[in-house]
Amino acid sequence: MWGTSISLFLLFSPLQVIASEQAQQPFDFGEMSAPNYSLPPLPYAYDALEPYISAQIMELHHGKHHQTYITNLNAALKTQTEAVHTSDITTQVSLQQGIRFNAGGHINHSLFWQNLSPASSPDAKTSAAPKLVQQIKATWGDEDKFREAFKASLLGIQGSGWGWLIRVQVGQESRLAIVTTKDQDPVVGKGEVPIFGVDMWEHAYYLQYLNGKAAYVENIWNVINWKTAEERFVGTQADAFKILKASM
Amino acid sequence: MSSTLLRTSAVRSGLRVSAPKAARAGLAGTTFIRGKATLPDLAYDYGALEPAISGQIMELHHSKHHQTYVTSFNTFSEQIAEAAATSNIQQQIALQPLINFHGGGHVNHSLFWENLAPKSQGGGEPPKGELAGKINDAYGSLEKFQGEFNKALAGIQGSGWAWLVQDNVTKDVVIKTYANQDPVIGQFRPILGIDAWEHAYYLQYQNRKAEYFKAIWDVINWKAAEKRLA
Ligand SMILES: [Fe+2]
Ligand SMILES: [Fe+2]
């Protein structure tokens, strides 16, 4: 603890710069650049998912909640970069949980916006995902059974979290699976590709659905972007996360 | 559940065993005698905590969210009793997280309603006596304590609660956060809890949860908290 506060003191103290200059090793804080993420724009208008998700929810969810994850992530990454430069390992370790949470929030929401679509779009029809639907049928029997299983998983989440349809590599085989994750834990495991996710935090539906989360889960099928889902299904893990690279 | 955990009468009435009635179990020839958890009445009107907490939030929170925990807890209690009666250990283990979640939701909300009060019934009046002393010893002042408590609330990653708890051995008080509906049990006893789930504030405060954490101190019932001290 003492070591940590000493390091932080030096980190933010002009004395550190002077001391470095005296040692003829100028320490340029300007060169310590941490990655800086920015809010990816929505691929549709805030009211484009009405009546299934209200414009008010979308505006708060994207403009406030997602932005807050990014703001907190950037701050934590900046502190981490500084801690790496000063070999302050205790600070680096203490930042891990916050980075996981806020980076997870950024990853999850970035994927989520892309895997939603206005209901009137052809992308919102399962016909936009022929290969994926074929494997869904092979896995669950038919689309309805898959939806029932997905719904049951979503409604079984205790607290905040997400439900995902993922593609997972098991040995030689590429399988589909429904997984739920708590809080903002992202789906980033080896061999796992997120296909589409549904945000089950209360902020995702409460203003419109109140305690009726089952209705939210029913209605969200109207605005799933099956075209994006198909692209993620046939693509690589890196393809699925390309939106994150674009928002740096 | 330890009966000493819930000391105050209103909470006890919420969790009390209503007139035991025989419930027919799934297994032929076996009958369970058990009591059901029931939703406790609030000691104030839904609108009585305004402007800190809106009447709409209170009504949904109490009559829908809390009721769902009560209903689900009763359902899973019945199932676990059946599993015990048939010596189905796997099923008993499988049901334990559901008992923890829904039972915790019932216990937490029952304690929460009690540790809130309208200003006209003493809401927001600072603690006195032994509890005030313990808070001052640990945190320096009530204001500093509230600052630390609000920091703990803001730091919850996901759904959960912040509690002022008392260590059953040392008798010291300390702020702790609990995920989801994990109840305050074991080493600690609950003194004062604040619900940090989004349903507790979202209709009124949306993403501005810090405003909710600030406002709720106006309706904290410190008398109820004092009574929970061991
Ligand atoms: Fe969200
Ligand atoms: Fe609650």
PDB file of N, CA, C and O in Angstrom, chain A residues 93-159:
ATOM      1  N   VAL A  93      -2.482  -4.193 -11.241  1.00  0.00           N
ATOM      2  CA  VAL A  93      -3.365  -5.295 -10.846  1.00  0.00           C
ATOM      3  C   VAL A  93      -4.702  -4.757 -10.332  1.00  0.00           C
ATOM      4  O   VAL A  93      -5.763  -5.287 -10.648  1.00  0.00           O
ATOM      5  N   SER A  94      -4.637  -3.667  -9.586  1.00  0.00           N
ATOM      6  CA  SER A  94      -5.882  -3.137  -9.016  1.00  0.00           C
ATOM      7  C   SER A  94      -6.816  -2.594 -10.100  1.00  0.00           C
ATOM      8  O   SER A  94      -8.011  -2.456  -9.870  1.00  0.00           O
ATOM      9  N   LEU A  95      -6.279  -2.309 -11.265  1.00  0.00           N
ATOM     10  CA  LEU A  95      -7.105  -1.777 -12.359  1.00  0.00           C
ATOM     11  C   LEU A  95      -7.822  -2.872 -13.154  1.00  0.00           C
ATOM     12  O   LEU A  95      -8.731  -2.587 -13.935  1.00  0.00           O
ATOM     13  N   GLN A  96      -7.389  -4.123 -12.971  1.00  0.00           N
ATOM     14  CA  GLN A  96      -7.862  -5.187 -13.855  1.00  0.00           C
ATOM     15  C   GLN A  96      -9.382  -5.342 -13.870  1.00  0.00           C
ATOM     16  O   GLN A  96      -9.990  -5.453 -14.930  1.00  0.00           O
ATOM     17  N   GLN A  97      -9.988  -5.363 -12.681  1.00  0.00           N
ATOM     18  CA  GLN A  97     -11.425  -5.618 -12.623  1.00  0.00           C
ATOM     19  C   GLN A  97     -12.205  -4.488 -13.301  1.00  0.00           C
ATOM     20  O   GLN A  97     -13.178  -4.735 -14.018  1.00  0.00           O
ATOM     21  N   GLY A  98     -11.778  -3.256 -13.084  1.00  0.00           N
ATOM     22  CA  GLY A  98     -12.457  -2.129 -13.709  1.00  0.00           C
ATOM     23  C   GLY A  98     -12.303  -2.135 -15.219  1.00  0.00           C
ATOM     24  O   GLY A  98     -13.215  -1.762 -15.959  1.00  0.00           O
ATOM     25  N   ILE A  99     -11.140  -2.561 -15.686  1.00  0.00           N
ATOM     26  CA  ILE A  99     -10.920  -2.638 -17.139  1.00  0.00           C
ATOM     27  C   ILE A  99     -11.807  -3.730 -17.733  1.00  0.00           C
ATOM     28  O   ILE A  99     -12.462  -3.532 -18.751  1.00  0.00           O
ATOM     29  N   ARG A 100     -11.841  -4.870 -17.052  1.00  0.00           N
ATOM     30  CA  ARG A 100     -12.690  -5.967 -17.539  1.00  0.00           C
ATOM     31  C   ARG A 100     -14.153  -5.528 -17.626  1.00  0.00           C
ATOM     32  O   ARG A 100     -14.831  -5.780 -18.619  1.00  0.00           O
ATOM     33  N   PHE A 101     -14.621  -4.852 -16.597  1.00  0.00           N
ATOM     34  CA  PHE A 101     -16.027  -4.436 -16.550  1.00  0.00           C
ATOM     35  C   PHE A 101     -16.343  -3.402 -17.633  1.00  0.00           C
ATOM     36  O   PHE A 101     -17.294  -3.551 -18.400  1.00  0.00           O
ATOM     37  N   ASN A 102     -15.526  -2.368 -17.701  1.00  0.00           N
ATOM     38  CA  ASN A 102     -15.834  -1.287 -18.635  1.00  0.00           C
ATOM     39  C   ASN A 102     -15.509  -1.658 -20.084  1.00  0.00           C
ATOM     40  O   ASN A 102     -16.233  -1.261 -21.000  1.00  0.00           O
ATOM     41  N   ALA A 103     -14.441  -2.426 -20.294  1.00  0.00           N
ATOM     42  CA  ALA A 103     -14.164  -2.915 -21.646  1.00  0.00           C
ATOM     43  C   ALA A 103     -15.260  -3.879 -22.073  1.00  0.00           C
ATOM     44  O   ALA A 103     -15.730  -3.854 -23.217  1.00  0.00           O
ATOM     45  N   GLY A 104     -15.685  -4.717 -21.150  1.00  0.00           N
ATOM     46  CA  GLY A 104     -16.796  -5.629 -21.449  1.00  0.00           C
ATOM     47  C   GLY A 104     -18.043  -4.854 -21.843  1.00  0.00           C
ATOM     48  O   GLY A 104     -18.730  -5.200 -22.808  1.00  0.00           O
ATOM     49  N   GLY A 105     -18.334  -3.783 -21.110  1.00  0.00           N
ATOM     50  CA  GLY A 105     -19.490  -2.956 -21.434  1.00  0.00           C
ATOM     51  C   GLY A 105     -19.377  -2.363 -22.831  1.00  0.00           C
ATOM     52  O   GLY A 105     -20.356  -2.318 -23.591  1.00  0.00           O
ATOM     53  N   HIS A 106     -18.184  -1.914 -23.177  1.00  0.00           N
ATOM     54  CA  HIS A 106     -17.969  -1.343 -24.512  1.00  0.00           C
ATOM     55  C   HIS A 106     -18.102  -2.421 -25.601  1.00  0.00           C
ATOM     56  O   HIS A 106     -18.789  -2.237 -26.604  1.00  0.00           O
ATOM     57  N   ILE A 107     -17.481  -3.565 -25.376  1.00  0.00           N
ATOM     58  CA  ILE A 107     -17.546  -4.669 -26.352  1.00  0.00           C
ATOM     59  C   ILE A 107     -18.993  -5.135 -26.540  1.00  0.00           C
ATOM     60  O   ILE A 107     -19.493  -5.231 -27.666  1.00  0.00           O
ATOM     61  N   ASN A 108     -19.657  -5.402 -25.428  1.00  0.00           N
ATOM     62  CA  ASN A 108     -21.012  -5.951 -25.506  1.00  0.00           C
ATOM     63  C   ASN A 108     -21.976  -5.005 -26.217  1.00  0.00           C
ATOM     64  O   ASN A 108     -22.742  -5.419 -27.089  1.00  0.00           O
ATOM     65  N   HIS A 109     -21.937  -3.729 -25.820  1.00  0.00           N
ATOM     66  CA  HIS A 109     -22.881  -2.798 -26.438  1.00  0.00           C
ATOM     67  C   HIS A 109     -22.558  -2.562 -27.911  1.00  0.00           C
ATOM     68  O   HIS A 109     -23.466  -2.430 -28.736  1.00  0.00           O
ATOM     69  N   SER A 110     -21.265  -2.533 -28.257  1.00  0.00           N
ATOM     70  CA  SER A 110     -20.892  -2.346 -29.669  1.00  0.00           C
ATOM     71  C   SER A 110     -21.431  -3.490 -30.524  1.00  0.00           C
ATOM     72  O   SER A 110     -21.935  -3.270 -31.632  1.00  0.00           O
ATOM     73  N   LEU A 111     -21.330  -4.705 -30.005  1.00  0.00           N
ATOM     74  CA  LEU A 111     -21.866  -5.864 -30.731  1.00  0.00           C
ATOM     75  C   LEU A 111     -23.398  -5.812 -30.792  1.00  0.00           C
ATOM     76  O   LEU A 111     -24.008  -6.154 -31.809  1.00  0.00           O
ATOM     77  N   PHE A 112     -23.990  -5.385 -29.688  1.00  0.00           N
ATOM     78  CA  PHE A 112     -25.461  -5.366 -29.545  1.00  0.00           C
ATOM     79  C   PHE A 112     -26.108  -4.425 -30.568  1.00  0.00           C
ATOM     80  O   PHE A 112     -27.041  -4.817 -31.274  1.00  0.00           O
ATOM     81  N   TRP A 113     -25.609  -3.189 -30.676  1.00  0.00           N
ATOM     82  CA  TRP A 113     -26.212  -2.232 -31.630  1.00  0.00           C
ATOM     83  C   TRP A 113     -26.181  -2.803 -33.039  1.00  0.00           C
ATOM     84  O   TRP A 113     -27.118  -2.642 -33.805  1.00  0.00           O
ATOM     85  N   GLN A 114     -25.062  -3.473 -33.368  1.00  0.00           N
ATOM     86  CA  GLN A 114     -24.921  -4.019 -34.718  1.00  0.00           C
ATOM     87  C   GLN A 114     -25.828  -5.225 -34.948  1.00  0.00           C
ATOM     88  O   GLN A 114     -26.201  -5.499 -36.079  1.00  0.00           O
ATOM     89  N   ASN A 115     -26.145  -5.939 -33.869  1.00  0.00           N
ATOM     90  CA  ASN A 115     -26.995  -7.118 -34.099  1.00  0.00           C
ATOM     91  C   ASN A 115     -28.495  -6.823 -33.883  1.00  0.00           C
ATOM     92  O   ASN A 115     -29.305  -7.729 -33.767  1.00  0.00           O
ATOM     93  N   LEU A 116     -28.825  -5.533 -33.914  1.00  0.00           N
ATOM     94  CA  LEU A 116     -30.232  -5.121 -33.949  1.00  0.00           C
ATOM     95  C   LEU A 116     -30.497  -4.418 -35.285  1.00  0.00           C
ATOM     96  O   LEU A 116     -29.568  -3.898 -35.910  1.00  0.00           O
ATOM     97  N   SER A 117     -31.743  -4.405 -35.666  1.00  0.00           N
ATOM     98  CA  SER A 117     -32.117  -3.818 -36.966  1.00  0.00           C
ATOM     99  C   SER A 117     -33.564  -3.353 -36.895  1.00  0.00           C
ATOM    100  O   SER A 117     -34.376  -3.973 -36.204  1.00  0.00           O
ATOM    101  N   PRO A 118     -33.906  -2.277 -37.604  1.00  0.00           N
ATOM    102  CA  PRO A 118     -35.325  -1.909 -37.676  1.00  0.00           C
ATOM    103  C   PRO A 118     -36.151  -3.091 -38.177  1.00  0.00           C
ATOM    104  O   PRO A 118     -35.702  -3.833 -39.063  1.00  0.00           O
ATOM    105  N   ALA A 119     -37.335  -3.261 -37.598  1.00  0.00           N
ATOM    106  CA  ALA A 119     -38.158  -4.438 -37.923  1.00  0.00           C
ATOM    107  C   ALA A 119     -38.557  -4.469 -39.385  1.00  0.00           C
ATOM    108  O   ALA A 119     -38.769  -5.546 -39.953  1.00  0.00           O
ATOM    109  N   SER A 120     -38.646  -3.303 -40.015  1.00  0.00           N
ATOM    110  CA  SER A 120     -39.097  -3.241 -41.409  1.00  0.00           C
ATOM    111  C   SER A 120     -38.006  -3.658 -42.397  1.00  0.00           C
ATOM    112  O   SER A 120     -38.274  -3.887 -43.572  1.00  0.00           O
ATOM    113  N   SER A 121     -36.771  -3.752 -41.929  1.00  0.00           N
ATOM    114  CA  SER A 121     -35.659  -4.087 -42.821  1.00  0.00           C
ATOM    115  C   SER A 121     -35.658  -5.576 -43.171  1.00  0.00           C
ATOM    116  O   SER A 121     -36.006  -6.414 -42.333  1.00  0.00           O
ATOM    117  N   PRO A 122     -35.250  -5.917 -44.386  1.00  0.00           N
ATOM    118  CA  PRO A 122     -35.104  -7.351 -44.716  1.00  0.00           C
ATOM    119  C   PRO A 122     -34.062  -8.034 -43.823  1.00  0.00           C
ATOM    120  O   PRO A 122     -34.112  -9.258 -43.640  1.00  0.00           O
ATOM    121  N   ASP A 123     -33.147  -7.254 -43.240  1.00  0.00           N
ATOM    122  CA  ASP A 123     -32.138  -7.829 -42.340  1.00  0.00           C
ATOM    123  C   ASP A 123     -32.768  -8.436 -41.087  1.00  0.00           C
ATOM    124  O   ASP A 123     -32.152  -9.265 -40.414  1.00  0.00           O
ATOM    125  N   ALA A 124     -33.972  -7.974 -40.740  1.00  0.00           N
ATOM    126  CA  ALA A 124     -34.630  -8.463 -39.529  1.00  0.00           C
ATOM    127  C   ALA A 124     -35.392  -9.773 -39.761  1.00  0.00           C
ATOM    128  O   ALA A 124     -36.065 -10.272 -38.865  1.00  0.00           O
ATOM    129  N   LYS A 125     -35.276 -10.323 -40.964  1.00  0.00           N
ATOM    130  CA  LYS A 125     -35.944 -11.605 -41.260  1.00  0.00           C
ATOM    131  C   LYS A 125     -34.916 -12.737 -41.203  1.00  0.00           C
ATOM    132  O   LYS A 125     -33.767 -12.559 -41.620  1.00  0.00           O
ATOM    133  N   THR A 126     -35.358 -13.878 -40.715  1.00  0.00           N
ATOM    134  CA  THR A 126     -34.424 -15.003 -40.613  1.00  0.00           C
ATOM    135  C   THR A 126     -33.942 -15.452 -41.992  1.00  0.00           C
ATOM    136  O   THR A 126     -32.905 -16.099 -42.114  1.00  0.00           O
ATOM    137  N   SER A 127     -34.673 -15.084 -43.029  1.00  0.00           N
ATOM    138  CA  SER A 127     -34.238 -15.433 -44.394  1.00  0.00           C
ATOM    139  C   SER A 127     -32.910 -14.771 -44.746  1.00  0.00           C
ATOM    140  O   SER A 127     -32.234 -15.199 -45.687  1.00  0.00           O
ATOM    141  N   ALA A 128     -32.502 -13.778 -43.967  1.00  0.00           N
ATOM    142  CA  ALA A 128     -31.201 -13.134 -44.195  1.00  0.00           C
ATOM    143  C   ALA A 128     -30.045 -13.980 -43.655  1.00  0.00           C
ATOM    144  O   ALA A 128     -28.880 -13.616 -43.824  1.00  0.00           O
ATOM    145  N   ALA A 129     -30.378 -15.089 -42.975  1.00  0.00           N
ATOM    146  CA  ALA A 129     -29.321 -15.914 -42.366  1.00  0.00           C
ATOM    147  C   ALA A 129     -29.514 -17.398 -42.701  1.00  0.00           C
ATOM    148  O   ALA A 129     -29.715 -18.228 -41.806  1.00  0.00           O
ATOM    149  N   PRO A 130     -29.448 -17.753 -43.985  1.00  0.00           N
ATOM    150  CA  PRO A 130     -29.770 -19.153 -44.354  1.00  0.00           C
ATOM    151  C   PRO A 130     -28.852 -20.196 -43.708  1.00  0.00           C
ATOM    152  O   PRO A 130     -29.335 -21.209 -43.205  1.00  0.00           O
ATOM    153  N   LYS A 131     -27.549 -19.940 -43.695  1.00  0.00           N
ATOM    154  CA  LYS A 131     -26.628 -20.935 -43.123  1.00  0.00           C
ATOM    155  C   LYS A 131     -26.817 -21.067 -41.617  1.00  0.00           C
ATOM    156  O   LYS A 131     -26.817 -22.160 -41.062  1.00  0.00           O
ATOM    157  N   LEU A 132     -26.962 -19.921 -40.961  1.00  0.00           N
ATOM    158  CA  LEU A 132     -27.145 -19.930 -39.506  1.00  0.00           C
ATOM    159  C   LEU A 132     -28.439 -20.643 -39.132  1.00  0.00           C
ATOM    160  O   LEU A 132     -28.464 -21.480 -38.216  1.00  0.00           O
ATOM    161  N   VAL A 133     -29.512 -20.328 -39.839  1.00  0.00           N
ATOM    162  CA  VAL A 133     -30.805 -20.936 -39.523  1.00  0.00           C
ATOM    163  C   VAL A 133     -30.745 -22.457 -39.723  1.00  0.00           C
ATOM    164  O   VAL A 133     -31.308 -23.222 -38.926  1.00  0.00           O
ATOM    165  N   GLN A 134     -30.018 -22.859 -40.744  1.00  0.00           N
ATOM    166  CA  GLN A 134     -29.856 -24.296 -40.981  1.00  0.00           C
ATOM    167  C   GLN A 134     -29.209 -24.967 -39.764  1.00  0.00           C
ATOM    168  O   GLN A 134     -29.636 -26.024 -39.298  1.00  0.00           O
ATOM    169  N   GLN A 135     -28.162 -24.319 -39.234  1.00  0.00           N
ATOM    170  CA  GLN A 135     -27.498 -24.935 -38.072  1.00  0.00           C
ATOM    171  C   GLN A 135     -28.344 -24.808 -36.798  1.00  0.00           C
ATOM    172  O   GLN A 135     -28.292 -25.672 -35.927  1.00  0.00           O
ATOM    173  N   ILE A 136     -29.120 -23.745 -36.686  1.00  0.00           N
ATOM    174  CA  ILE A 136     -30.043 -23.624 -35.541  1.00  0.00           C
ATOM    175  C   ILE A 136     -31.023 -24.798 -35.558  1.00  0.00           C
ATOM    176  O   ILE A 136     -31.267 -25.443 -34.531  1.00  0.00           O
ATOM    177  N   LYS A 137     -31.559 -25.084 -36.746  1.00  0.00           N
ATOM    178  CA  LYS A 137     -32.518 -26.199 -36.864  1.00  0.00           C
ATOM    179  C   LYS A 137     -31.845 -27.527 -36.553  1.00  0.00           C
ATOM    180  O   LYS A 137     -32.418 -28.391 -35.880  1.00  0.00           O
ATOM    181  N   ALA A 138     -30.608 -27.676 -37.016  1.00  0.00           N
ATOM    182  CA  ALA A 138     -29.877 -28.924 -36.748  1.00  0.00           C
ATOM    183  C   ALA A 138     -29.588 -29.080 -35.259  1.00  0.00           C
ATOM    184  O   ALA A 138     -29.499 -30.188 -34.741  1.00  0.00           O
ATOM    185  N   THR A 139     -29.439 -27.949 -34.565  1.00  0.00           N
ATOM    186  CA  THR A 139     -29.073 -27.995 -33.148  1.00  0.00           C
ATOM    187  C   THR A 139     -30.289 -28.122 -32.238  1.00  0.00           C
ATOM    188  O   THR A 139     -30.282 -28.921 -31.303  1.00  0.00           O
ATOM    189  N   TRP A 140     -31.323 -27.315 -32.500  1.00  0.00           N
ATOM    190  CA  TRP A 140     -32.468 -27.269 -31.573  1.00  0.00           C
ATOM    191  C   TRP A 140     -33.737 -27.924 -32.140  1.00  0.00           C
ATOM    192  O   TRP A 140     -34.746 -27.965 -31.459  1.00  0.00           O
ATOM    193  N   GLY A 141     -33.694 -28.370 -33.363  1.00  0.00           N
ATOM    194  CA  GLY A 141     -34.885 -29.010 -33.945  1.00  0.00           C
ATOM    195  C   GLY A 141     -35.636 -28.051 -34.851  1.00  0.00           C
ATOM    196  O   GLY A 141     -35.836 -28.335 -36.014  1.00  0.00           O
ATOM    197  N   ASP A 142     -36.070 -26.901 -34.292  1.00  0.00           N
ATOM    198  CA  ASP A 142     -36.664 -25.872 -35.142  1.00  0.00           C
ATOM    199  C   ASP A 142     -36.457 -24.504 -34.492  1.00  0.00           C
ATOM    200  O   ASP A 142     -35.991 -24.405 -33.363  1.00  0.00           O
ATOM    201  N   GLU A 143     -36.823 -23.468 -35.231  1.00  0.00           N
ATOM    202  CA  GLU A 143     -36.574 -22.100 -34.759  1.00  0.00           C
ATOM    203  C   GLU A 143     -37.309 -21.803 -33.446  1.00  0.00           C
ATOM    204  O   GLU A 143     -36.788 -21.117 -32.578  1.00  0.00           O
ATOM    205  N   ASP A 144     -38.547 -22.319 -33.342  1.00  0.00           N
ATOM    206  CA  ASP A 144     -39.320 -22.046 -32.130  1.00  0.00           C
ATOM    207  C   ASP A 144     -38.668 -22.645 -30.891  1.00  0.00           C
ATOM    208  O   ASP A 144     -38.639 -22.022 -29.831  1.00  0.00           O
ATOM    209  N   LYS A 145     -38.139 -23.856 -31.040  1.00  0.00           N
ATOM    210  CA  LYS A 145     -37.496 -24.483 -29.885  1.00  0.00           C
ATOM    211  C   LYS A 145     -36.247 -23.706 -29.481  1.00  0.00           C
ATOM    212  O   LYS A 145     -35.944 -23.558 -28.295  1.00  0.00           O
ATOM    213  N   PHE A 146     -35.526 -23.217 -30.498  1.00  0.00           N
ATOM    214  CA  PHE A 146     -34.362 -22.383 -30.206  1.00  0.00           C
ATOM    215  C   PHE A 146     -34.788 -21.118 -29.451  1.00  0.00           C
ATOM    216  O   PHE A 146     -34.189 -20.749 -28.441  1.00  0.00           O
ATOM    217  N   ARG A 147     -35.840 -20.473 -29.939  1.00  0.00           N
ATOM    218  CA  ARG A 147     -36.294 -19.235 -29.277  1.00  0.00           C
ATOM    219  C   ARG A 147     -36.745 -19.495 -27.843  1.00  0.00           C
ATOM    220  O   ARG A 147     -36.499 -18.695 -26.956  1.00  0.00           O
ATOM    221  N   GLU A 148     -37.409 -20.614 -27.635  1.00  0.00           N
ATOM    222  CA  GLU A 148     -37.836 -20.968 -26.278  1.00  0.00           C
ATOM    223  C   GLU A 148     -36.629 -21.170 -25.365  1.00  0.00           C
ATOM    224  O   GLU A 148     -36.603 -20.713 -24.224  1.00  0.00           O
ATOM    225  N   ALA A 149     -35.632 -21.877 -25.898  1.00  0.00           N
ATOM    226  CA  ALA A 149     -34.430 -22.139 -25.095  1.00  0.00           C
ATOM    227  C   ALA A 149     -33.682 -20.837 -24.801  1.00  0.00           C
ATOM    228  O   ALA A 149     -33.199 -20.616 -23.682  1.00  0.00           O
ATOM    229  N   PHE A 150     -33.608 -19.960 -25.794  1.00  0.00           N
ATOM    230  CA  PHE A 150     -32.917 -18.676 -25.622  1.00  0.00           C
ATOM    231  C   PHE A 150     -33.655 -17.828 -24.581  1.00  0.00           C
ATOM    232  O   PHE A 150     -33.046 -17.256 -23.677  1.00  0.00           O
ATOM    233  N   LYS A 151     -34.972 -17.802 -24.695  1.00  0.00           N
ATOM    234  CA  LYS A 151     -35.786 -17.025 -23.760  1.00  0.00           C
ATOM    235  C   LYS A 151     -35.609 -17.534 -22.331  1.00  0.00           C
ATOM    236  O   LYS A 151     -35.432 -16.744 -21.397  1.00  0.00           O
ATOM    237  N   ALA A 152     -35.654 -18.863 -22.167  1.00  0.00           N
ATOM    238  CA  ALA A 152     -35.515 -19.435 -20.823  1.00  0.00           C
ATOM    239  C   ALA A 152     -34.153 -19.068 -20.227  1.00  0.00           C
ATOM    240  O   ALA A 152     -34.055 -18.750 -19.036  1.00  0.00           O
ATOM    241  N   SER A 153     -33.110 -19.082 -21.046  1.00  0.00           N
ATOM    242  CA  SER A 153     -31.781 -18.710 -20.552  1.00  0.00           C
ATOM    243  C   SER A 153     -31.761 -17.246 -20.120  1.00  0.00           C
ATOM    244  O   SER A 153     -31.237 -16.898 -19.062  1.00  0.00           O
ATOM    245  N   LEU A 154     -32.328 -16.383 -20.961  1.00  0.00           N
ATOM    246  CA  LEU A 154     -32.341 -14.953 -20.658  1.00  0.00           C
ATOM    247  C   LEU A 154     -33.090 -14.663 -19.356  1.00  0.00           C
ATOM    248  O   LEU A 154     -32.628 -13.896 -18.509  1.00  0.00           O
ATOM    249  N   LEU A 155     -34.260 -15.302 -19.213  1.00  0.00           N
ATOM    250  CA  LEU A 155     -35.084 -15.019 -18.032  1.00  0.00           C
ATOM    251  C   LEU A 155     -34.511 -15.662 -16.777  1.00  0.00           C
ATOM    252  O   LEU A 155     -34.902 -15.331 -15.667  1.00  0.00           O
ATOM    253  N   GLY A 156     -33.563 -16.575 -16.946  1.00  0.00           N
ATOM    254  CA  GLY A 156     -32.937 -17.224 -15.792  1.00  0.00           C
ATOM    255  C   GLY A 156     -31.760 -16.441 -15.219  1.00  0.00           C
ATOM    256  O   GLY A 156     -31.205 -16.840 -14.189  1.00  0.00           O
ATOM    257  N   ILE A 157     -31.386 -15.347 -15.861  1.00  0.00           N
ATOM    258  CA  ILE A 157     -30.254 -14.560 -15.355  1.00  0.00           C
ATOM    259  C   ILE A 157     -30.633 -13.930 -14.018  1.00  0.00           C
ATOM    260  O   ILE A 157     -31.690 -13.323 -13.896  1.00  0.00           O
ATOM    261  N   GLN A 158     -29.782 -14.121 -13.024  1.00  0.00           N
ATOM    262  CA  GLN A 158     -30.049 -13.556 -11.690  1.00  0.00           C
ATOM    263  C   GLN A 158     -29.229 -12.290 -11.515  1.00  0.00           C
ATOM    264  O   GLN A 158     -28.063 -12.338 -11.146  1.00  0.00           O
ATOM    265  N   GLY A 159     -29.860 -11.154 -11.776  1.00  0.00           N
ATOM    266  CA  GLY A 159     -29.140  -9.889 -11.707  1.00  0.00           C
ATOM    267  C   GLY A 159     -28.905  -9.361 -13.106  1.00  0.00           C
ATOM    268  O   GLY A 159     -29.663  -9.666 -14.029  1.00  0.00           O
TER     269      GLY A 159
END
